[in-house]
Short mmCIF file of C-alpha atoms in Angstrom, two decimals:
data_model
loop_
_atom_site.label_atom_id
_atom_site.label_comp_id
_atom_site.label_asym_id
_atom_site.label_seq_id
_atom_site.Cartn_x
_atom_site.Cartn_y
_atom_site.Cartn_z
CA MET A 786 -0.06 0.14 0.21
CA SER A 787 1.17 3.13 -0.72
CA LYS A 788 2.89 5.74 2.30
CA GLU A 789 1.38 9.27 3.01
CA ILE A 790 2.82 11.86 4.43
CA ALA A 791 1.76 12.74 8.64
CA ARG A 792 3.10 15.90 9.94
CA PHE A 793 2.36 16.98 13.70
CA THR A 794 4.37 18.82 16.34
CA ILE A 795 5.78 16.34 18.74
CA ASN A 796 7.49 17.84 21.90
CA GLY A 797 7.81 21.33 20.56
CA ARG A 798 8.97 20.07 17.16
CA GLU A 799 7.61 19.90 13.91
CA CYS A 800 8.02 16.69 12.63
CA GLU A 801 6.95 15.08 8.79
CA LEU A 802 7.24 11.45 8.42
CA LEU A 803 6.68 8.85 5.16
CA ILE A 804 4.35 6.55 7.13
CA GLU A 805 1.99 3.71 5.69
CA PRO A 806 -1.83 4.48 7.11
CA CYS A 807 -1.63 1.04 9.15
CA THR A 808 1.05 2.70 11.65
CA SER A 809 -0.23 3.63 15.33
CA LEU A 810 1.00 6.59 16.48
CA LEU A 811 3.22 4.73 19.16
CA GLU A 812 4.79 2.44 16.79
CA VAL A 813 6.00 6.23 15.01
CA LEU A 814 6.99 7.28 18.65
CA ARG A 815 8.97 4.59 19.07
CA ASP A 816 10.19 2.71 16.13
CA HIS A 817 10.97 5.95 13.80
CA LEU A 818 11.12 9.00 16.22
CA GLU A 819 12.89 6.63 19.29
CA LEU A 820 10.72 8.65 21.60
CA THR A 821 10.73 5.04 23.60
CA GLY A 822 10.01 6.76 26.88
CA THR A 823 5.91 5.85 25.77
CA LYS A 824 5.57 2.08 26.41
CA SER A 825 4.05 -0.43 24.79
CA SER A 826 2.22 -3.18 26.52
CA CYS A 827 -1.76 -4.29 26.24
CA GLY A 828 -2.25 -2.92 22.44
CA VAL A 829 -5.34 -2.54 22.94
CA GLY A 830 -6.21 0.33 25.09
CA GLU A 831 -6.59 -0.98 28.71
CA CYS A 832 -3.59 -0.33 30.37
CA GLY A 833 -2.53 3.09 29.68
CA SER A 834 1.00 2.73 29.31
CA CYS A 835 0.82 4.22 25.91
CA THR A 836 -0.73 7.59 27.14
CA VAL A 837 0.74 10.77 25.38
CA LEU A 838 -1.04 14.14 25.33
CA ILE A 839 -2.65 15.44 22.16
CA ASP A 840 -3.81 18.71 21.93
CA ASN A 841 -3.10 18.54 25.79
CA LYS A 842 -5.54 15.64 26.01
CA PRO A 843 -3.95 11.96 27.10
CA GLN A 844 -4.96 9.58 24.52
CA LEU A 845 -4.15 6.49 24.00
CA SER A 846 -1.35 6.07 21.24
CA CYS A 847 -1.68 2.31 20.74
CA LEU A 848 -5.20 2.97 19.10
CA THR A 849 -4.48 5.91 17.28
CA LEU A 850 -3.07 5.76 13.63
CA ALA A 851 -0.16 8.62 13.23
CA ILE A 852 -2.08 9.64 9.77
CA THR A 853 -4.79 11.19 12.47
CA VAL A 854 -3.33 13.27 14.00
CA GLN A 855 -1.88 15.80 11.55
CA GLY A 856 -1.31 19.01 12.15
CA LYS A 857 -1.62 18.50 15.96
CA ASN A 858 0.38 18.93 18.74
CA ILE A 859 1.84 15.99 21.01
CA VAL A 860 3.88 15.93 24.26
CA THR A 861 5.26 12.68 25.48
CA ILE A 862 7.13 12.11 28.62
CA GLU A 863 10.50 13.37 26.72
CA GLY A 864 8.64 16.29 26.79
CA LEU A 865 7.98 17.40 30.11
CA ALA A 866 11.55 18.47 31.82
CA SER A 867 12.80 21.61 30.68
CA GLY A 868 16.57 20.50 29.98
CA ASN A 869 17.93 19.60 33.41
CA ASN A 870 15.21 20.23 35.47
CA LEU A 871 12.07 17.82 35.84
CA HIS A 872 8.63 18.83 35.62
CA PRO A 873 7.20 18.87 39.37
CA ILE A 874 5.05 15.95 38.26
CA GLN A 875 7.87 14.34 37.70
CA GLN A 876 9.63 15.52 40.94
CA ALA A 877 6.45 14.88 42.93
CA PHE A 878 6.66 11.22 41.64
CA VAL A 879 10.72 10.49 42.47
CA ASP A 880 10.09 12.34 45.57
CA CYS A 881 6.82 10.47 47.21
CA GLY A 882 8.36 6.98 45.93
CA ALA A 883 5.81 6.41 43.48
CA VAL A 884 7.76 4.62 41.09
CA GLN A 885 8.42 0.94 41.24
CA CYS A 886 9.18 -0.83 38.22
CA GLY A 887 8.58 2.33 36.46
CA PHE A 888 6.78 0.61 33.24
CA CYS A 889 3.52 2.73 34.08
CA THR A 890 5.41 6.30 34.86
CA PRO A 891 5.29 8.05 32.31
CA GLY A 892 1.49 6.98 30.86
CA MET A 893 0.77 7.80 34.73
CA ILE A 894 2.48 11.11 34.69
CA LEU A 895 1.23 12.41 31.16
CA THR A 896 -2.79 11.55 32.24
CA ALA A 897 -1.61 13.54 35.76
CA LYS A 898 -0.48 16.70 33.65
CA ALA A 899 -3.67 16.68 32.09
CA LEU A 900 -6.03 16.53 34.97
CA LEU A 901 -3.75 19.27 36.63
CA ASP A 902 -3.77 21.68 34.22
CA ASP A 903 -7.80 21.18 33.90
CA ASN A 904 -8.21 21.18 37.37
CA PRO A 905 -5.60 22.26 39.77
CA ASN A 906 -6.78 21.60 42.93
CA PRO A 907 -8.53 17.96 42.60
CA SER A 908 -9.41 15.44 45.47
CA ARG A 909 -8.22 12.68 46.35
CA ASP A 910 -11.27 10.65 44.94
CA GLU A 911 -10.77 12.98 41.72
CA VAL A 912 -7.43 12.05 41.49
CA LYS A 913 -8.18 7.98 41.43
CA GLU A 914 -10.62 8.81 39.16
CA ALA A 915 -8.28 10.42 36.53
CA LEU A 916 -5.58 7.76 36.75
CA SER A 917 -8.33 5.08 36.15
CA GLY A 918 -7.32 4.20 32.75
CA ASN A 919 -3.52 3.74 33.49
CA LEU A 920 -3.17 -0.13 35.65
CA CYS A 921 0.20 -0.41 37.64
CA ARG A 922 1.02 -3.71 37.60
CA CYS A 923 3.49 -2.96 40.72
CA THR A 924 -0.23 -2.48 42.19
CA GLY A 925 1.80 0.77 43.81
CA TYR A 926 -1.14 3.57 43.78
CA VAL A 927 -1.05 5.01 47.04
CA LYS A 928 2.00 6.94 46.14
CA ILE A 929 1.20 7.68 42.62
CA VAL A 930 -1.97 9.13 44.07
CA ASP A 931 -0.07 11.14 47.01
CA ALA A 932 2.66 12.10 44.14
CA VAL A 933 -0.33 13.73 41.76
CA LEU A 934 -1.67 15.43 44.96
CA ALA A 935 1.47 16.67 46.38
CA ALA A 936 2.52 18.01 42.61
CA ALA A 937 -0.90 20.09 42.79
CA GLN A 938 0.35 21.83 45.80
CA ILE A 939 3.67 22.52 44.25
CA MET A 940 2.43 23.73 40.53
CA LYS A 941 -0.46 25.91 42.51
CA LYS A 942 2.85 27.78 44.78
CA GLY A 943 3.82 28.60 40.73
CA GLY A 944 6.32 25.59 40.71
CA ALA A 945 5.22 24.59 36.85
CA MET B 602 -3.16 -13.14 19.67
CA ILE B 603 -2.20 -8.83 18.96
CA THR B 604 -0.39 -7.85 16.42
CA THR B 605 0.01 -4.69 14.56
CA LEU B 606 -2.30 -3.50 12.24
CA LYS B 607 -2.50 -5.17 8.74
CA SER B 608 -2.21 -2.68 5.60
CA PHE B 609 -5.05 -1.11 4.39
CA GLN B 610 -6.03 1.84 1.89
CA TYR B 611 -7.01 4.92 4.43
CA PHE B 612 -9.52 7.98 3.34
CA HIS B 613 -10.09 11.03 4.94
CA PRO B 614 -13.53 12.60 4.24
CA ASN B 615 -13.95 16.16 5.96
CA THR B 616 -17.87 15.88 5.03
CA VAL B 617 -20.57 13.40 5.52
CA GLU B 618 -21.65 13.57 1.75
CA GLU B 619 -17.63 12.74 0.80
CA ALA B 620 -17.78 10.10 3.29
CA VAL B 621 -21.02 8.30 1.63
CA GLN B 622 -19.61 8.69 -1.78
CA ILE B 623 -16.66 6.63 -0.40
CA LEU B 624 -18.61 4.06 1.44
CA ASN B 625 -21.37 3.80 -1.44
CA LYS B 626 -17.93 2.70 -3.54
CA TYR B 627 -16.26 -0.18 -1.37
CA GLY B 628 -19.29 -1.35 1.06
CA ASP B 629 -18.36 -3.95 3.48
CA ARG B 630 -15.45 -3.82 2.62
CA ALA B 631 -14.39 -0.31 4.10
CA LYS B 632 -14.80 0.31 7.63
CA VAL B 633 -15.67 3.37 9.27
CA LEU B 634 -13.19 4.59 11.92
CA ALA B 635 -14.00 7.15 14.28
CA GLY B 636 -12.54 7.10 17.81
CA GLY B 637 -10.57 3.81 17.16
CA THR B 638 -11.48 2.23 20.91
CA ASP B 639 -13.32 -0.79 19.10
CA LEU B 640 -12.01 -0.75 15.70
CA ILE B 641 -8.53 -0.72 16.42
CA PRO B 642 -8.55 -3.89 19.06
CA SER B 643 -11.11 -5.82 16.59
CA MET B 644 -8.08 -5.21 14.02
CA LYS B 645 -5.48 -6.06 15.73
CA ARG B 646 -6.78 -9.39 17.50
CA GLN B 647 -7.53 -10.23 13.36
CA LYS B 648 -11.24 -10.57 14.02
CA ILE B 649 -11.84 -8.19 10.72
CA ALA B 650 -9.34 -6.82 8.30
CA PRO B 651 -10.60 -3.90 6.14
CA GLN B 652 -9.06 -3.20 2.98
CA TYR B 653 -10.52 0.38 3.32
CA VAL B 654 -10.53 2.18 6.56
CA VAL B 655 -12.59 5.51 6.11
CA TYR B 656 -11.73 7.84 9.38
CA ILE B 657 -14.93 9.96 10.22
CA ASN B 658 -13.43 11.70 13.28
CA ASP B 659 -12.45 15.01 11.23
CA ILE B 660 -15.98 15.66 9.93
CA SER B 661 -17.19 18.46 12.24
CA GLN B 662 -20.51 18.79 11.25
CA LEU B 663 -21.25 15.41 13.41
CA LYS B 664 -19.63 16.89 16.70
CA HIS B 665 -23.09 18.78 17.58
CA ILE B 666 -25.26 18.44 21.15
CA ASP B 667 -28.37 20.45 20.39
CA PHE B 668 -31.76 20.72 22.64
CA GLY B 669 -34.83 22.27 22.49
CA ALA B 670 -38.11 22.26 24.43
CA GLU B 671 -39.86 20.88 21.57
CA GLU B 672 -37.29 18.82 19.25
CA GLY B 673 -35.81 17.22 22.20
CA LEU B 674 -32.10 16.25 22.67
CA ARG B 675 -29.91 15.91 18.77
CA ILE B 676 -26.19 14.40 19.08
CA GLY B 677 -23.90 14.28 16.26
CA ALA B 678 -22.27 10.66 16.31
CA LEU B 679 -19.07 11.81 16.82
CA VAL B 680 -19.65 13.17 20.14
CA SER B 681 -17.24 11.45 22.91
CA HIS B 682 -18.13 9.46 25.91
CA HIS B 683 -16.88 12.42 28.36
CA SER B 684 -18.55 14.84 26.31
CA ILE B 685 -22.14 13.69 26.80
CA ALA B 686 -21.48 12.31 30.57
CA SER B 687 -19.85 16.23 31.04
CA SER B 688 -22.73 18.44 28.83
CA SER B 689 -24.56 20.32 31.62
CA ILE B 690 -27.89 20.08 29.47
CA ILE B 691 -27.55 16.44 29.44
CA ARG B 692 -26.64 15.92 32.91
CA GLU B 693 -29.70 18.21 33.74
CA LYS B 694 -32.63 16.30 31.54
CA PHE B 695 -31.21 13.46 30.41
CA GLN B 696 -28.76 12.32 33.45
CA LEU B 697 -29.56 8.63 32.88
CA LEU B 698 -27.50 8.78 29.41
CA ALA B 699 -24.57 11.19 31.07
CA LYS B 700 -24.16 8.15 33.84
CA ALA B 701 -24.17 5.79 31.57
CA CYS B 702 -21.79 7.36 29.00
CA ASN B 703 -19.54 7.85 32.37
CA LYS B 704 -19.67 3.66 32.62
CA VAL B 705 -18.03 3.12 29.21
CA GLY B 706 -14.42 2.18 29.41
CA THR B 707 -11.86 3.85 31.24
CA PRO B 708 -11.34 8.10 30.93
CA HIS B 709 -8.96 7.48 28.09
CA VAL B 710 -11.43 5.51 26.48
CA ARG B 711 -14.39 7.99 27.13
CA ARG B 712 -12.59 10.50 25.90
CA MET B 713 -11.31 9.21 22.32
CA GLY B 714 -14.51 6.97 21.93
CA THR B 715 -17.63 8.19 19.84
CA ILE B 716 -21.51 7.64 20.58
CA GLY B 717 -21.67 6.58 17.20
CA GLY B 718 -19.01 4.41 17.21
CA ASN B 719 -20.36 2.51 20.47
CA ILE B 720 -23.63 2.06 19.22
CA CYS B 721 -22.25 0.87 15.80
CA MET B 722 -20.46 -1.72 17.72
CA ALA B 723 -23.72 -3.26 19.02
CA GLY B 724 -21.86 -5.17 21.89
CA PRO B 725 -24.60 -7.05 23.93
CA SER B 726 -23.23 -5.28 27.21
CA GLN B 727 -22.70 -1.87 26.21
CA ASP B 728 -24.12 0.74 28.44
CA THR B 729 -25.33 3.57 26.17
CA ILE B 730 -27.84 0.97 24.63
CA PRO B 731 -29.82 0.45 27.81
CA ALA B 732 -30.16 4.04 28.63
CA LEU B 733 -30.93 4.75 24.57
CA LEU B 734 -34.09 2.08 24.84
CA VAL B 735 -35.47 3.98 27.76
CA LEU B 736 -35.27 7.56 26.00
CA GLU B 737 -36.68 5.53 23.08
CA ALA B 738 -33.91 7.50 20.83
CA GLN B 739 -33.84 7.45 17.29
CA MET B 740 -31.06 7.26 14.92
CA LYS B 741 -30.35 8.87 11.69
CA VAL B 742 -28.77 7.38 9.18
CA VAL B 743 -27.37 8.63 6.00
CA SER B 744 -26.16 6.98 2.66
CA LEU B 745 -25.65 8.29 -0.68
CA GLN B 746 -29.48 7.49 -1.27
CA GLY B 747 -31.10 9.74 1.46
CA GLU B 748 -31.46 9.56 5.28
CA ARG B 749 -33.49 7.52 7.09
CA ILE B 750 -34.80 7.12 10.93
CA ILE B 751 -34.12 3.84 13.15
CA PRO B 752 -35.54 3.72 16.22
CA VAL B 753 -33.53 2.39 18.79
CA ASP B 754 -35.36 -1.14 19.13
CA GLU B 755 -35.30 -1.65 15.81
CA PHE B 756 -31.30 -0.52 15.63
CA PHE B 757 -29.85 -3.63 16.96
CA THR B 758 -30.65 -6.92 14.91
CA GLY B 759 -28.27 -9.61 17.34
CA PRO B 760 -24.86 -9.36 18.77
CA PHE B 761 -22.72 -7.15 17.29
CA GLN B 762 -25.24 -6.60 14.12
CA THR B 763 -27.08 -3.43 13.48
CA ALA B 764 -29.85 -3.04 11.14
CA ILE B 765 -27.70 -0.60 8.91
CA THR B 766 -25.77 -1.39 5.61
CA GLY B 767 -22.33 -0.91 4.45
CA GLU B 768 -22.80 2.05 2.56
CA GLU B 769 -24.52 4.00 5.27
CA ILE B 770 -23.41 5.82 8.24
CA VAL B 771 -24.76 6.94 11.49
CA THR B 772 -24.89 10.81 12.21
CA GLU B 773 -27.11 11.82 14.89
CA ILE B 774 -28.61 10.18 17.79
CA GLN B 775 -32.29 11.90 18.84
CA ILE B 776 -33.76 11.72 21.88
CA PRO B 777 -37.34 13.16 22.62
CA CYS B 778 -37.79 14.95 25.88
CA PRO B 779 -38.96 12.36 28.52
CA PRO B 780 -42.16 12.76 29.69
CA SER B 781 -42.96 15.49 32.40
CA ASP B 782 -43.13 13.77 36.08
CA SER B 783 -40.20 11.31 35.13
CA VAL B 784 -37.10 10.36 36.94
CA ALA B 785 -34.74 7.85 35.35
CA ASP B 786 -31.20 6.18 36.36
CA TYR B 787 -28.80 3.21 35.67
CA GLN B 788 -27.52 0.89 37.52
CA TRP B 789 -24.77 -1.83 36.86
CA VAL B 790 -23.05 -4.89 38.13
CA THR B 791 -19.51 -5.71 36.37
CA LYS B 792 -17.27 -8.40 35.58
CA ARG B 793 -14.20 -8.32 37.47
CA THR B 794 -11.69 -7.70 34.58
CA VAL B 795 -9.16 -5.06 33.12
CA VAL B 796 -11.81 -2.87 31.83
CA ASP B 797 -14.72 -3.90 34.35
CA GLU B 798 -17.40 -4.85 31.73
CA THR B 799 -20.62 -4.49 32.27
CA LEU B 800 -22.17 -7.71 33.47
CA VAL B 801 -25.90 -6.75 33.93
CA GLY B 802 -26.75 -3.24 33.01
CA VAL B 803 -30.39 -1.62 34.42
CA ALA B 804 -32.12 0.87 32.78
CA ALA B 805 -35.17 2.75 34.18
CA LEU B 806 -37.63 5.30 33.50
CA LEU B 807 -40.46 5.71 35.87
CA GLY B 808 -43.54 8.32 34.86
CA MET B 809 -45.72 9.53 37.48
CA ASP B 810 -49.07 10.46 37.89
CA LEU B 811 -48.89 12.98 41.13
CA ASP B 812 -52.96 13.32 41.28
CA ARG B 813 -53.60 9.99 41.60
CA GLY B 814 -50.12 9.33 43.43
CA VAL B 815 -49.41 6.40 41.34
CA CYS B 816 -46.76 5.08 38.50
CA LYS B 817 -48.73 6.28 35.25
CA GLY B 818 -45.80 3.80 33.14
CA ALA B 819 -42.35 2.68 33.27
CA ARG B 820 -40.05 1.57 30.67
CA ILE B 821 -37.30 -0.98 31.64
CA ALA B 822 -34.29 -1.96 29.50
CA LEU B 823 -31.60 -4.73 30.39
CA GLY B 824 -28.20 -5.15 28.79
CA SER B 825 -25.61 -8.07 28.83
CA VAL B 826 -28.63 -10.33 29.40
CA GLY B 827 -29.38 -11.45 25.75
CA PRO B 828 -28.16 -11.39 22.42
CA LYS B 829 -28.97 -7.77 22.42
CA PRO B 830 -30.16 -5.09 24.97
CA PHE B 831 -34.08 -5.11 25.14
CA ARG B 832 -36.83 -3.57 27.03
CA ALA B 833 -38.37 -5.77 29.57
CA ARG B 834 -42.12 -5.20 28.27
CA GLU B 835 -43.60 -7.94 30.53
CA ALA B 836 -42.33 -6.38 33.65
CA GLU B 837 -42.99 -2.78 32.42
CA GLU B 838 -47.09 -3.95 31.53
CA ILE B 839 -47.14 -4.75 35.60
CA ILE B 840 -46.53 -1.37 37.12
CA LYS B 841 -48.78 0.47 34.96
CA GLY B 842 -51.29 2.48 37.06
CA GLU B 843 -50.19 1.38 40.47
CA LYS B 844 -48.36 2.20 43.63
CA LEU B 845 -44.97 0.77 43.62
CA GLU B 846 -45.25 -1.03 46.76
CA SER B 847 -42.53 -4.00 47.68
CA LYS B 848 -44.63 -6.37 46.79
CA LEU B 849 -45.35 -5.10 43.26
CA ILE B 850 -41.42 -4.24 42.81
CA GLU B 851 -40.78 -7.97 43.88
CA ALA B 852 -42.91 -9.13 40.94
CA VAL B 853 -41.62 -6.78 38.61
CA ALA B 854 -37.90 -7.58 39.18
CA GLN B 855 -39.36 -11.50 38.96
CA ALA B 856 -40.73 -10.65 35.90
CA ALA B 857 -37.63 -8.84 34.22
CA ALA B 858 -35.23 -11.73 35.49
CA GLU B 859 -37.89 -13.80 34.17
CA GLU B 860 -37.06 -12.34 30.23
CA THR B 861 -34.01 -12.64 29.78
CA LYS B 862 -31.69 -15.15 27.66
CA PRO B 863 -28.09 -15.01 29.17
CA ARG B 864 -25.57 -16.61 27.50
CA SER B 865 -23.49 -17.40 30.26
CA ARG B 866 -23.89 -17.64 34.06
CA ALA B 867 -27.43 -17.09 33.55
CA ASP B 868 -27.94 -18.18 37.19
CA TYR B 869 -26.12 -15.41 38.50
CA ARG B 870 -26.77 -13.10 35.60
CA ARG B 871 -30.65 -13.94 36.23
CA ARG B 872 -30.69 -13.09 40.00
CA GLU B 873 -28.48 -10.22 39.34
CA VAL B 874 -31.11 -8.76 37.13
CA GLY B 875 -33.79 -9.08 39.90
CA LEU B 876 -31.53 -7.27 42.86
CA LEU B 877 -30.65 -4.62 40.29
CA VAL B 878 -34.80 -3.71 38.80
CA LYS B 879 -35.49 -3.75 42.63
CA SER B 880 -32.85 -1.39 43.47
CA THR B 881 -32.92 0.92 40.89
CA LEU B 882 -36.83 1.18 41.02
CA GLU B 883 -36.93 1.76 44.69
CA HIS B 884 -34.55 4.59 44.55
CA LEU B 885 -36.89 5.74 41.55
CA TRP B 886 -39.75 5.47 43.23
CA SER B 887 -38.06 7.25 46.48
CA GLN B 888 -37.77 10.12 44.30
CA LEU B 889 -41.30 10.42 43.09
CA ARG B 890 -42.83 10.31 46.84
#
């Protein structure tokens, strides 16, 4: 089948790729752009490991054809830190011990970023609800929720 | 086994007119792609391998939520579950639908998945369908030949099967205003799986005759306990013109359970239908008194 051009912005940089339309955004990120922070796991939209932000909303890159994100703004976990300074949510995950094996962490952090951008002062239940599509096989949910709430406090004080 | 996607030819129409022209040419060899939360997994599981994929999610004509006291609610087929669940007009006047949409999948799936796509997959356990059945929704369906309106209880023809052809797309869900002095709710129990798929879903709408203090009529729809979600008409008949006392509620719950045809875990599902119908009706009756 013929290849088509996909153009989008990835972590602030314009990107143009020649791809087959059946290529998922996840494959483009990991295999074409070598942005392996986005994780591949269930492949069918159940686990949230492949979460990226598309126009600031958390979406599943395993279920998204790369050809459909024309002109959109995509942020992966690699796009969050500025230089050597971690984003406050990343820092809070480190400080709270919210990272165990680390596989779910990129998806968790990006989902949490979208939540805090929308709702800077969420309740514990709102954090749990927002993260309910991101699974942690280490079952380290308590510390993850702690970290998101801690990050919310820091970001409110202007730490973002 | 879950694999990468097989090659297909890709179309991305920007209008309904363009979309139906493409579908008219390719028919059943083409699949319509909207949010991708059902179609892409089916392709990755190799259940289907369309030669042509028609991506319609950029069609801005199909993203509206309109409401008028006369015409009722009109939802574009590409409105996401998240948008429905967070719409203020739907939460106020069609709370049952907002609640059902908020049960679908996970937050990510609700944001990506569309109501039209959900309906067209026609899974027996899909949460939006019992709600649409008691709200007596209609689907607007368009093809190159024109448009037609299909009532929701004629739309689903079997498990994962609908009344629409490969040349047609659903463009709008039309929902009349619920009767005055009515209340409605959706309740469910789930499997304990990664996505907590609904094991039994019960939607009910009660209309009240306030002068006589009796129930004018009831609509009860059951999901995941038959080849497709359906209205429990015999159970509904029992309620008409009656006070919803506990004995009557028991009889309704039992009648509803008897109308089910669960494919698996039948005893458990049937018992669960009885319990859920009972708790839904008790909850609604307490709101009306």
